[in-house]
XYZ file of C-alpha atoms in Angstrom:
722
model
C -44.814 5.695 -35.402
C -46.711 5.615 -32.008
C -47.562 9.146 -30.306
C -48.254 9.649 -26.918
C -47.998 13.091 -25.219
C -44.420 14.529 -26.333
C -43.248 11.046 -27.014
C -42.801 9.408 -30.321
C -41.908 5.535 -30.383
C -40.757 3.809 -33.350
C -41.783 0.021 -32.866
C -39.565 -1.076 -35.618
C -36.443 0.017 -34.423
C -37.303 0.131 -30.880
C -36.664 3.897 -30.651
C -38.026 6.765 -28.483
C -38.037 10.232 -29.082
C -38.894 13.480 -27.214
C -39.234 15.991 -29.822
C -36.214 15.716 -32.085
C -34.115 14.352 -29.026
C -33.493 10.440 -29.054
C -34.136 8.927 -25.587
C -31.613 6.315 -24.748
C -32.929 2.953 -23.700
C -31.827 -0.584 -23.063
C -33.097 -3.160 -25.658
C -35.090 -4.825 -22.889
C -36.595 -1.325 -21.569
C -37.850 -0.451 -25.225
C -39.095 -3.799 -25.643
C -41.150 -3.151 -22.302
C -42.465 0.109 -23.335
C -43.469 -1.379 -26.790
C -45.770 -4.211 -24.976
C -47.470 -1.212 -22.889
C -48.057 0.858 -25.833
C -49.533 -2.106 -27.979
C -51.678 -3.082 -24.768
C -53.115 0.341 -23.746
C -55.634 0.772 -20.823
C -55.205 -3.049 -20.222
C -54.365 -4.708 -17.041
C -51.124 -6.308 -17.926
C -50.111 -8.815 -15.196
C -46.596 -9.080 -14.089
C -46.515 -12.867 -15.107
C -47.647 -11.644 -18.450
C -44.312 -9.511 -18.934
C -42.137 -12.200 -17.199
C -43.502 -14.831 -19.728
C -43.137 -12.419 -22.915
C -39.988 -10.950 -22.078
C -38.178 -12.973 -19.535
C -39.072 -16.539 -20.286
C -36.063 -18.032 -18.633
C -33.310 -16.705 -15.988
C -32.946 -16.573 -12.440
C -33.257 -13.173 -11.869
C -36.587 -12.489 -13.979
C -38.518 -10.930 -11.024
C -35.635 -8.198 -10.438
C -34.798 -7.610 -14.189
C -38.597 -6.867 -14.756
C -38.416 -4.213 -11.512
C -35.331 -2.607 -12.667
C -36.720 -2.187 -16.340
C -40.100 -0.746 -14.898
C -37.675 1.653 -13.110
C -35.652 2.780 -15.829
C -38.771 3.162 -18.209
C -40.360 5.556 -15.661
C -37.083 7.390 -15.266
C -37.007 7.962 -19.055
C -40.386 8.957 -19.256
C -40.050 11.203 -16.139
C -42.979 9.330 -14.484
C -43.807 9.237 -10.993
C -45.145 5.898 -9.664
C -47.293 7.702 -6.918
C -49.035 9.948 -9.278
C -48.510 8.311 -12.685
C -49.142 9.798 -16.133
C -47.995 6.435 -18.008
C -47.723 3.606 -15.948
C -50.176 2.883 -13.134
C -49.143 0.019 -10.680
C -52.099 -1.825 -9.421
C -50.784 -3.705 -6.297
C -50.638 -7.650 -6.215
C -52.061 -7.435 -9.740
C -49.847 -5.579 -12.335
C -49.755 -2.546 -14.519
C -51.896 -0.387 -16.588
C -50.641 2.124 -19.325
C -52.898 4.857 -18.679
C -51.811 7.431 -21.277
C -53.632 7.757 -24.775
C -51.858 6.234 -27.582
C -52.281 7.051 -31.175
C -50.515 6.046 -34.385
C -49.010 8.417 -36.665
C -51.464 8.641 -39.779
C -48.310 8.080 -42.165
C -47.648 4.498 -40.169
C -51.175 3.184 -39.548
C -50.519 0.304 -42.303
C -47.462 -0.573 -40.574
C -48.790 -0.341 -37.260
C -51.751 -2.815 -38.432
C -48.659 -5.184 -39.435
C -47.254 -4.626 -36.127
C -50.504 -5.427 -34.376
C -50.440 -8.721 -36.018
C -47.026 -9.696 -35.378
C -47.204 -8.885 -31.810
C -44.266 -7.853 -29.626
C -40.865 -7.902 -30.230
C -38.718 -10.614 -27.674
C -35.285 -9.779 -26.887
C -33.983 -12.284 -24.604
C -32.080 -10.276 -21.681
C -29.691 -13.240 -21.464
C -29.603 -14.462 -25.173
C -29.528 -11.401 -27.066
C -31.678 -12.859 -29.979
C -34.182 -11.104 -31.773
C -37.371 -12.896 -32.229
C -41.010 -12.155 -33.693
C -44.153 -13.803 -32.340
C -46.025 -14.543 -35.417
C -47.668 -17.508 -36.908
C -45.249 -17.191 -39.959
C -42.160 -17.620 -37.807
C -41.063 -21.408 -37.170
C -41.351 -22.347 -33.415
C -37.740 -23.032 -33.485
C -36.935 -19.356 -33.669
C -39.313 -18.462 -31.048
C -37.334 -20.395 -28.464
C -34.796 -18.720 -26.135
C -31.035 -19.857 -26.677
C -30.184 -22.639 -24.486
C -27.424 -21.873 -21.913
C -23.822 -23.337 -22.365
C -20.918 -23.574 -20.035
C -17.789 -24.294 -21.675
C -15.306 -25.683 -18.740
C -11.604 -24.483 -19.119
C -9.733 -27.413 -20.789
C -8.166 -29.780 -18.461
C -4.500 -30.041 -19.297
C -3.195 -33.441 -18.906
C -0.113 -33.124 -20.786
C 2.292 -32.866 -17.887
C 3.594 -29.488 -19.072
C 2.025 -26.277 -17.771
C 3.113 -24.233 -20.663
C 0.622 -26.223 -22.813
C -2.400 -24.509 -21.066
C -2.442 -21.484 -23.511
C -3.455 -23.871 -26.169
C -6.720 -24.370 -23.956
C -7.202 -20.746 -23.853
C -7.109 -20.571 -27.447
C -9.317 -23.367 -28.242
C -11.944 -22.094 -25.866
C -11.947 -18.598 -27.464
C -12.473 -20.084 -30.713
C -15.269 -22.246 -29.558
C -17.026 -19.348 -28.005
C -16.695 -17.449 -31.196
C -18.319 -20.228 -33.135
C -21.081 -21.051 -30.666
C -22.318 -17.562 -29.533
C -24.879 -17.334 -32.166
C -26.354 -20.814 -31.237
C -26.031 -20.553 -27.321
C -26.308 -18.240 -24.470
C -22.738 -18.536 -23.554
C -22.304 -18.395 -19.572
C -19.337 -15.926 -19.041
C -16.185 -17.637 -17.471
C -16.275 -15.564 -14.138
C -19.657 -17.085 -13.449
C -18.552 -20.888 -13.612
C -18.027 -21.097 -9.748
C -21.704 -20.016 -9.319
C -23.222 -22.645 -11.278
C -20.594 -25.509 -9.969
C -21.571 -24.361 -6.455
C -25.330 -24.496 -6.920
C -26.643 -27.801 -7.409
C -30.290 -26.453 -6.991
C -30.037 -24.642 -9.891
C -31.393 -25.790 -13.507
C -27.949 -26.968 -14.830
C -26.982 -25.463 -18.400
C -25.663 -27.494 -21.181
C -22.015 -28.207 -20.399
C -18.818 -28.573 -22.800
C -15.988 -30.411 -21.207
C -12.524 -30.437 -22.603
C -9.573 -32.324 -21.746
C -6.241 -32.930 -23.556
C -3.472 -35.659 -22.908
C -0.412 -36.954 -24.467
C -0.437 -39.978 -26.764
C 2.491 -41.470 -28.672
C 4.223 -37.987 -29.334
C 1.099 -36.444 -30.140
C -2.186 -35.175 -28.053
C -5.543 -36.555 -27.823
C -8.313 -33.964 -27.238
C -11.483 -35.221 -26.013
C -14.871 -33.360 -25.452
C -18.432 -34.063 -24.346
C -21.678 -31.937 -24.535
C -25.160 -32.803 -24.337
C -24.425 -36.586 -24.102
C -22.062 -36.527 -27.468
C -18.431 -37.341 -27.334
C -15.667 -36.342 -29.694
C -12.024 -37.234 -30.106
C -9.519 -35.508 -32.145
C -5.835 -36.293 -32.693
C -3.463 -33.341 -32.408
C -0.043 -33.712 -33.929
C 1.118 -30.246 -32.416
C -0.238 -27.476 -30.134
C 0.326 -24.447 -32.299
C -1.991 -22.413 -34.414
C -4.226 -25.328 -35.471
C -7.053 -24.401 -32.750
C -9.204 -23.111 -35.437
C -9.228 -26.424 -37.343
C -9.509 -28.505 -34.488
C -12.585 -26.497 -32.864
C -14.314 -26.822 -36.209
C -13.592 -30.546 -36.243
C -15.078 -30.908 -32.504
C -18.099 -28.806 -33.333
C -18.765 -31.108 -36.621
C -19.183 -34.197 -33.893
C -20.752 -32.447 -31.022
C -23.397 -30.067 -32.632
C -24.763 -32.232 -35.544
C -28.165 -30.854 -35.248
C -27.268 -27.311 -34.048
C -27.146 -24.520 -36.485
C -23.718 -22.489 -35.520
C -21.878 -19.747 -36.795
C -19.805 -20.496 -40.015
C -18.059 -17.134 -40.190
C -14.439 -17.515 -41.523
C -11.947 -17.178 -38.864
C -8.634 -15.885 -40.264
C -5.466 -17.174 -38.885
C -3.627 -14.017 -37.473
C 0.263 -13.958 -36.854
C 0.887 -13.740 -33.007
C -2.241 -15.310 -31.956
C -0.417 -18.047 -29.700
C 1.444 -15.314 -28.072
C -1.745 -13.639 -27.442
C -3.274 -16.515 -26.018
C -0.029 -17.302 -23.996
C -0.455 -13.822 -22.734
C -4.231 -14.418 -21.726
C -3.119 -17.572 -19.862
C -0.450 -15.772 -18.064
C -2.284 -12.817 -17.207
C -4.941 -15.187 -15.442
C -2.540 -17.571 -13.690
C 0.634 -15.941 -13.224
C 0.021 -11.850 -13.398
C 0.922 -9.009 -15.699
C 4.749 -9.218 -15.608
C 4.789 -12.664 -17.857
C 1.702 -11.521 -19.663
C 3.170 -8.527 -20.818
C 5.959 -9.970 -22.823
C 3.856 -12.282 -24.555
C 1.439 -9.444 -25.646
C 4.484 -7.309 -26.918
C 5.547 -10.553 -28.892
C 2.141 -10.597 -30.650
C 2.323 -6.758 -31.384
C 5.644 -7.390 -32.995
C 4.217 -10.036 -35.396
C 0.762 -7.965 -35.930
C 1.141 -4.200 -34.901
C -2.490 -3.704 -35.148
C -3.477 -6.636 -32.731
C -6.128 -4.740 -31.145
C -6.658 -7.083 -28.150
C -2.945 -7.390 -27.337
C -2.765 -3.505 -27.431
C -5.683 -3.326 -25.180
C -4.514 -5.773 -22.455
C -1.068 -3.886 -22.725
C -2.761 -0.652 -21.723
C -4.577 -2.244 -18.940
C -1.154 -3.831 -17.580
C 0.765 -0.348 -18.180
C -1.524 1.558 -15.761
C -1.692 -1.160 -13.242
C 2.113 -0.951 -13.074
C 1.919 2.641 -12.679
C 3.044 3.562 -16.218
C 0.492 6.391 -16.932
C 2.049 7.568 -20.310
C 2.631 4.126 -21.602
C -1.124 3.407 -20.736
C -2.137 6.383 -22.941
C 0.056 5.340 -25.414
C -1.374 2.290 -26.022
C -5.273 3.569 -25.585
C -4.440 6.331 -28.239
C -2.971 3.757 -30.599
C -6.166 1.793 -30.825
C -8.204 2.356 -34.119
C -11.858 1.211 -33.422
C -13.534 1.391 -36.822
C -13.644 -1.820 -37.739
C -13.311 -3.527 -34.395
C -16.253 -5.873 -33.327
C -18.740 -4.411 -30.684
C -17.358 -6.513 -27.958
C -13.827 -5.504 -28.305
C -15.168 -1.739 -28.626
C -17.109 -2.268 -25.372
C -14.025 -3.537 -23.812
C -11.868 -0.768 -24.824
C -14.228 1.823 -23.363
C -14.821 -0.302 -20.221
C -10.923 -0.265 -19.634
C -10.644 3.319 -20.461
C -13.332 4.442 -18.165
C -11.666 2.312 -15.255
C -8.294 3.816 -16.306
C -9.895 7.512 -16.084
C -11.720 6.550 -12.946
C -8.467 5.729 -11.111
C -6.952 8.945 -12.290
C -9.627 10.950 -10.703
C -11.155 11.944 -14.004
C -14.875 11.039 -13.204
C -16.652 12.950 -15.962
C -14.497 11.241 -18.677
C -15.048 8.043 -17.026
C -18.643 8.406 -17.183
C -18.689 9.047 -20.922
C -16.440 5.898 -21.571
C -18.815 3.948 -19.189
C -21.920 5.050 -21.398
C -20.167 4.336 -24.501
C -19.210 0.855 -23.306
C -22.524 0.304 -22.320
C -23.716 1.111 -25.803
C -21.332 -1.293 -27.541
C -22.130 -4.020 -24.817
C -25.741 -3.789 -25.570
C -24.895 -3.934 -29.247
C -23.317 -7.120 -28.849
C -25.693 -8.364 -25.952
C -22.567 -9.471 -23.945
C -24.151 -9.636 -20.427
C -20.790 -9.860 -18.673
C -19.542 -6.647 -20.276
C -22.802 -5.095 -19.665
C -22.873 -5.765 -15.975
C -19.136 -4.668 -15.695
C -20.051 -1.274 -17.343
C -22.848 -0.651 -14.851
C -20.582 -1.271 -12.113
C -18.131 1.050 -13.399
C -20.865 3.686 -13.704
C -21.645 2.838 -9.726
C -18.094 3.364 -9.118
C -18.253 6.814 -10.824
C -21.555 7.758 -8.925
C -20.383 6.705 -5.784
C -17.350 8.996 -6.125
C -19.408 12.013 -7.394
C -22.434 11.692 -4.773
C -24.639 11.047 -7.485
C -26.742 8.540 -5.140
C -29.682 7.878 -7.654
C -27.506 6.961 -10.631
C -25.416 4.693 -8.574
C -28.720 2.871 -7.084
C -29.865 2.492 -10.862
C -26.586 1.335 -11.815
C -26.073 -1.541 -9.258
C -29.675 -2.418 -9.665
C -29.114 -3.113 -13.370
C -25.831 -5.117 -12.528
C -27.712 -7.087 -9.912
C -30.564 -7.791 -12.704
C -28.134 -9.218 -15.126
C -25.730 -11.214 -13.090
C -27.489 -11.070 -9.614
C -25.591 -11.253 -6.362
C -22.349 -11.553 -7.940
C -22.450 -7.945 -8.852
C -22.245 -7.027 -5.222
C -19.800 -10.000 -4.222
C -16.846 -7.836 -6.019
C -18.165 -4.330 -6.650
C -19.980 -3.376 -3.312
C -17.497 -5.318 -1.153
C -15.030 -2.867 -2.100
C -17.284 -0.034 -1.495
C -19.066 -1.428 2.067
C -16.503 -0.281 4.620
C -17.293 3.335 3.303
C -20.811 2.579 3.768
C -20.746 1.767 7.405
C -17.594 3.260 8.580
C -15.462 6.201 7.998
C -14.312 7.160 5.687
C -17.969 7.559 5.658
C -20.085 8.094 2.414
C -23.126 6.446 0.989
C -26.818 6.727 -0.076
C -29.579 6.104 2.487
C -30.765 3.271 0.067
C -28.381 0.489 1.323
C -30.869 -2.268 0.768
C -28.857 -3.270 -2.355
C -25.889 -4.294 -0.380
C -26.688 -8.106 0.031
C -23.548 -9.323 1.888
C -25.279 -12.638 2.821
C -25.629 -13.679 -0.643
C -22.302 -12.004 -1.906
C -20.657 -14.322 0.911
C -22.072 -17.209 -0.244
C -20.792 -16.229 -4.191
C -17.500 -15.549 -2.703
C -17.103 -18.745 -0.822
C -18.142 -20.687 -3.871
C -15.527 -18.819 -6.058
C -12.755 -19.375 -3.544
C -13.209 -23.061 -3.599
C -13.368 -22.844 -7.543
C -10.180 -20.888 -7.967
C -8.327 -22.887 -5.411
C -8.699 -26.033 -7.731
C -7.957 -24.081 -10.757
C -4.817 -22.319 -11.945
C -6.241 -18.707 -11.957
C -4.719 -17.219 -8.900
C -5.441 -13.772 -9.953
C -8.964 -14.548 -9.713
C -8.276 -16.280 -6.382
C -6.809 -13.097 -4.945
C -9.677 -10.976 -6.086
C -12.345 -13.210 -4.393
C -10.148 -13.406 -1.437
C -9.713 -9.649 -0.998
C -13.683 -9.226 -1.663
C -14.544 -11.930 1.011
C -12.153 -10.377 3.563
C -14.049 -7.178 3.380
C -17.453 -8.701 3.831
C -18.768 -7.825 7.276
C -20.462 -10.958 7.986
C -17.120 -13.029 7.617
C -15.596 -13.658 11.305
C -12.662 -11.408 11.868
C -10.221 -14.422 11.939
C -11.341 -15.563 8.389
C -11.222 -12.242 6.898
C -7.800 -11.393 8.097
C -6.052 -14.637 6.636
C -8.143 -13.761 3.396
C -6.749 -10.444 3.249
C -3.360 -11.538 3.714
C -3.250 -14.181 1.072
C -4.904 -11.980 -1.206
C -1.801 -9.766 -0.543
C 0.558 -12.305 -0.929
C -0.752 -13.553 -4.073
C -0.839 -10.027 -5.409
C 2.675 -9.150 -4.955
C 4.004 -12.649 -6.014
C 2.187 -11.783 -9.544
C 3.225 -8.380 -9.905
C -0.236 -6.965 -9.606
C 0.727 -3.426 -8.298
C -2.613 -1.806 -8.509
C -4.343 -4.841 -6.744
C -1.357 -4.887 -4.113
C -2.113 -1.124 -3.470
C -6.035 -1.759 -2.747
C -5.306 -4.696 -0.501
C -2.628 -2.984 1.560
C -4.835 0.246 1.771
C -7.752 -1.964 2.958
C -5.566 -3.807 5.449
C -4.803 -0.334 6.847
C -8.218 0.536 7.356
C -8.663 -3.322 8.534
C -6.422 -2.721 11.419
C -7.882 0.853 12.311
C -11.168 -0.901 13.015
C -9.704 -3.249 15.265
C -7.970 -0.453 17.130
C -4.259 -1.575 15.911
C -3.309 1.800 14.658
C 0.560 0.548 14.690
C -0.204 -2.147 12.635
C -2.352 -0.357 10.407
C 0.497 1.938 9.515
C 2.842 -0.834 8.995
C 0.596 -1.650 6.079
C -0.277 1.759 4.885
C 3.741 2.820 4.771
C 4.087 -0.104 2.088
C 1.615 1.398 -0.307
C 3.530 2.865 -3.655
C 1.287 5.040 -5.447
C 2.019 7.397 -8.397
C 0.880 10.956 -7.995
C -1.557 10.467 -10.855
C -3.845 8.221 -8.859
C -5.451 11.021 -6.910
C -8.440 9.369 -5.491
C -6.220 6.684 -4.009
C -3.843 9.030 -2.740
C -6.436 11.129 -1.002
C -7.668 7.934 0.562
C -4.030 6.795 1.764
C -3.548 10.186 3.487
C -6.848 9.975 5.053
C -6.196 6.469 6.692
C -2.828 7.350 7.884
C -4.158 10.382 9.708
C -6.926 7.983 11.071
C -4.502 5.409 11.990
C -2.387 7.957 14.156
C -5.656 9.171 15.842
C -6.568 5.497 16.615
C -3.014 5.267 18.441
C -3.606 8.696 20.046
C -7.113 7.784 21.039
C -6.317 4.414 22.522
C -2.962 5.238 24.135
C -3.484 8.573 25.028
C -0.279 9.699 23.167
C -0.427 13.398 22.750
C 2.266 13.142 19.702
C 0.165 10.702 17.620
C -3.076 12.989 18.057
C -0.771 16.026 17.038
C 0.373 13.990 14.033
C -3.226 13.074 12.967
C -4.376 16.754 13.481
C -1.591 17.830 11.213
C -2.459 15.424 8.371
C -6.198 16.182 8.614
C -5.451 19.780 8.420
C -3.177 19.088 5.247
C -5.926 17.714 3.614
C -8.344 20.441 4.241
C -5.800 22.873 2.914
C -5.566 21.005 -0.628
C -7.871 22.670 -2.865
C -8.688 19.172 -5.025
C -9.667 17.124 -1.838
C -12.950 15.659 -2.461
C -16.201 16.870 -0.802
C -16.686 13.897 0.882
C -13.019 13.640 2.444
C -13.412 16.906 3.305
C -16.593 16.285 5.537
C -15.007 13.373 6.960
C -11.947 14.880 7.954
C -13.818 17.884 9.765
C -16.061 15.323 11.608
C -12.583 13.327 12.645
C -10.819 16.684 13.498
C -13.909 17.121 15.882
C -13.210 13.816 17.558
C -9.539 14.811 18.106
C -10.851 18.120 19.817
C -13.275 16.113 21.926
C -10.525 13.843 23.058
C -8.259 16.941 23.797
C -11.120 18.589 25.964
C -11.838 21.389 23.303
C -15.562 20.951 23.526
C -16.469 24.199 21.832
C -14.128 23.570 18.967
C -15.577 19.911 18.715
C -19.126 21.253 18.370
C -18.134 23.884 15.885
C -16.295 21.121 13.622
C -19.309 18.605 14.126
C -21.565 21.115 12.991
C -19.573 21.825 9.784
C -19.385 18.506 8.963
C -23.097 17.467 9.503
C -23.677 20.543 7.165
C -21.347 19.279 4.533
C -22.853 15.552 4.810
C -26.436 17.159 4.512
C -25.233 18.782 1.460
C -23.712 15.978 -0.120
C -26.707 13.337 0.673
C -24.526 11.428 2.905
C -27.326 10.035 4.898
C -25.404 7.491 6.966
C -22.640 9.783 7.795
C -25.096 12.166 9.063
C -25.675 10.010 11.852
C -22.010 10.073 12.930
C -22.194 13.866 13.194
C -25.459 13.633 15.130
C -24.606 11.292 17.658
C -21.386 13.189 18.470
C -23.385 16.136 18.767
C -25.485 14.424 21.401
C -22.598 13.383 23.459
C -21.516 17.012 23.699
C -25.055 18.140 24.680
C -24.934 15.231 27.304
C -21.025 16.637 28.389
C -22.853 20.126 28.978
C -25.744 18.560 30.860
C -28.191 19.570 28.057
C -30.003 16.089 27.419
C -33.365 17.865 26.268
C -31.090 19.376 23.362
C -29.727 15.762 22.634
C -33.074 14.262 22.379
C -34.087 16.758 19.799
C -31.611 15.012 17.598
C -33.119 11.407 18.173
C -34.863 9.712 15.010
C -35.460 6.211 16.168
C -36.834 5.336 12.679
C -34.144 6.051 11.041
C -31.308 5.567 13.195
C -32.961 2.353 14.795
C -29.613 0.458 13.966
C -27.020 2.772 14.996
C -25.621 1.703 18.188
C -24.733 5.127 19.561
C -27.886 7.031 18.730
C -29.903 4.391 20.651
C -27.139 4.718 23.489
C -26.892 8.163 23.966
C -30.807 8.507 23.638
C -31.391 5.973 26.675
C -28.691 8.250 28.656
C -30.654 11.474 27.594
C -34.039 10.039 28.564
C -32.594 8.627 31.772
C -31.248 12.385 32.849
C -34.731 13.638 31.796
C -36.647 10.978 33.833
C -38.453 9.921 30.783
C -38.623 6.210 31.905
C -40.988 5.203 29.032
C -38.257 6.413 26.369
C -35.376 4.760 28.448
C -37.042 1.446 28.306
C -37.964 1.839 24.717
C -34.546 2.693 23.504
C -32.721 0.300 26.015
C -34.845 -2.567 24.179
C -34.059 -1.326 20.914
C -30.364 -1.336 21.544
C -30.587 -4.808 23.111
C -31.936 -5.994 19.721
C -28.638 -4.846 17.729
C -25.355 -7.371 17.676
C -22.466 -6.496 19.915
C -24.433 -4.189 22.366
C -24.014 -5.856 25.412
C -20.996 -3.595 26.442
C -23.344 -0.308 26.144
C -25.956 -1.817 28.076
C -23.765 -2.552 30.788
C -22.567 0.976 30.936
C -26.215 2.068 30.921
C -26.949 -0.290 33.908
C -23.967 1.460 35.801
C -24.906 4.741 34.921
C -28.278 4.590 36.271
C -27.027 4.268 39.681
C -24.476 7.151 39.521
C -25.042 10.979 40.236
C -26.566 12.940 37.116
C -25.477 15.822 35.299
C -21.498 15.355 36.133
C -19.720 15.965 32.764
C -16.710 14.195 34.344
C -18.659 11.264 35.398
C -20.300 10.844 31.551
C -16.811 11.328 30.076
C -15.505 8.359 32.274
C -18.544 5.877 32.190
C -19.943 6.567 28.734
C -18.218 5.536 25.376
C -17.289 8.570 23.357
C -18.464 8.865 19.672
C -15.056 7.665 18.426
C -14.689 4.611 20.773
C -16.517 2.298 18.422
C -15.301 3.696 15.313
C -18.824 4.428 13.887
C -20.525 0.994 14.939
C -18.123 -1.344 13.754
C -20.063 -4.734 14.130
C -16.841 -6.945 14.302
C -16.159 -9.149 16.927
C -12.705 -11.003 17.553
C -13.323 -14.753 17.442
């Protein structure tokens, strides 16, 4: 046992304790701590750590940064005034805290020093020890293997289920020998030729004289197996293939028992990926009829049930799952599915606990995809509960595991909150790598168009349509295609998500009537509280948009009623309550009620500050600036200016320029005008500044006529119709 300050660390179990309390660490973070403790007061270069702990992998640097952050967080260490880990810029790290061995463990420590560190490969999940007594082969990280979906040349689409079953069996057999690349990452590898390619297992099947010929190739080896019929023989066939393809590779020889209903289960998996839940449901139910305790089928039925809006049936299936003998991977998937269900219901504390349980199970199985999905669920929960530090931590962890793909799907579906109302989000939005996500999604769409996996195509199109770097003309077509697929497949929850986003999308384009057309199509059960709240807010915004752009008093009145209704509901979230307050301030501003608008805007600003909603604070601030300009109080407007923090906020710079001109501060006027000119889509605002310079000053009516109001661009939307 290694002791430092109030902590104890067991190097054999990789367990950290503070007093009698165990501190949860990811295996990789525990390994990093172990390395530091066995190298105290030494300069440890980053390359040392990368070579020792992350020998391979595309995101080694990001993984190290994330692990250092997690370790400091667990130890409550401050990077600026460290107690444990000191950073030497451009050099590395030094463990500066005294370390001593428990007297009862000195002999064990000596053995440990001889062995060195425990290396747990982030992507491999294999425990290996650096020691002269260990064969070199065991020190190597597992090779990556990409198993392609089986090419079905039988001419019968219904036979595709057998390929899913064969692939599942092969994955089970090969998981101890290779790092298996998750199926969802296949587009990444196929569309990035500059990457070091992994080994690939290619499968195809075709008819041959009333039988089937299965062909496979891997690492230069080829195998053929004649299959009499496509039934539950996939376990036997998988073993025959691997005997030919992996002669010199050790692999799992665990006996895989045949289970009644497996063919129906795999038919359900195929249907779920290619056709949607309606068809898949009948297959999973058939599998349960034959094997009532088949947990994978029950778990998929639980997810299908809540996705179809059947809350009670989903709870029935979840409650009927006994995990005592289930493998870690299935346990992780159970907690992940349950946590997602709880998040949709607005049960965020329960969802957080389920996510933690899922992460523990996923780490036990070293299933990278499940770990990343769990971190993304944690990020979703943190986002909804305004826990920005937890959100940043979770998304950083997901990025360290699977790179930009973690943002391509999860972050795309939050980005419209981050940059536009309904406004929410942490100040640190550097993680939103929309550029890289766009590339990932382009590759995914291209791949899924060529495959039969239409549900994944719909999800990729949906995420692509939300990416701000995608031209409006492309994003609209992507969203509409995603909607068409979701409707055809019976994916009701996905359909709801796409319809809701389309409502927001057309609000951004000031097409309120079109927004309402899609929002009115959303069918939701009352249990989906967060989604219902979002839908109510967007409907109110659509009416507000109609009123603002057409001067229709009835539309503004309807928007006001819907906003006030949201404020009257006790369960309305703090974020939505703050947004509604600001939006009501905009309505009042349009109606000429300046005092009321200022009161509401001040209340919104206080709420944003309390919730740590840094981006949204700028919306309230530039609304206040506009009100001060209307009142001919430019000095007060300038006091709200923060050019460092708000240098990308169009209206903050725009109103600052106006205020600078009104106070005859020519130097500030030139500076803010130049900063505004560097932003995309700023020409219309610059033209207004030029016209304003030559008009009489201090006239509120003139200001209202010449200058864009805070609501005119819907919080700096950067979209352009192309």
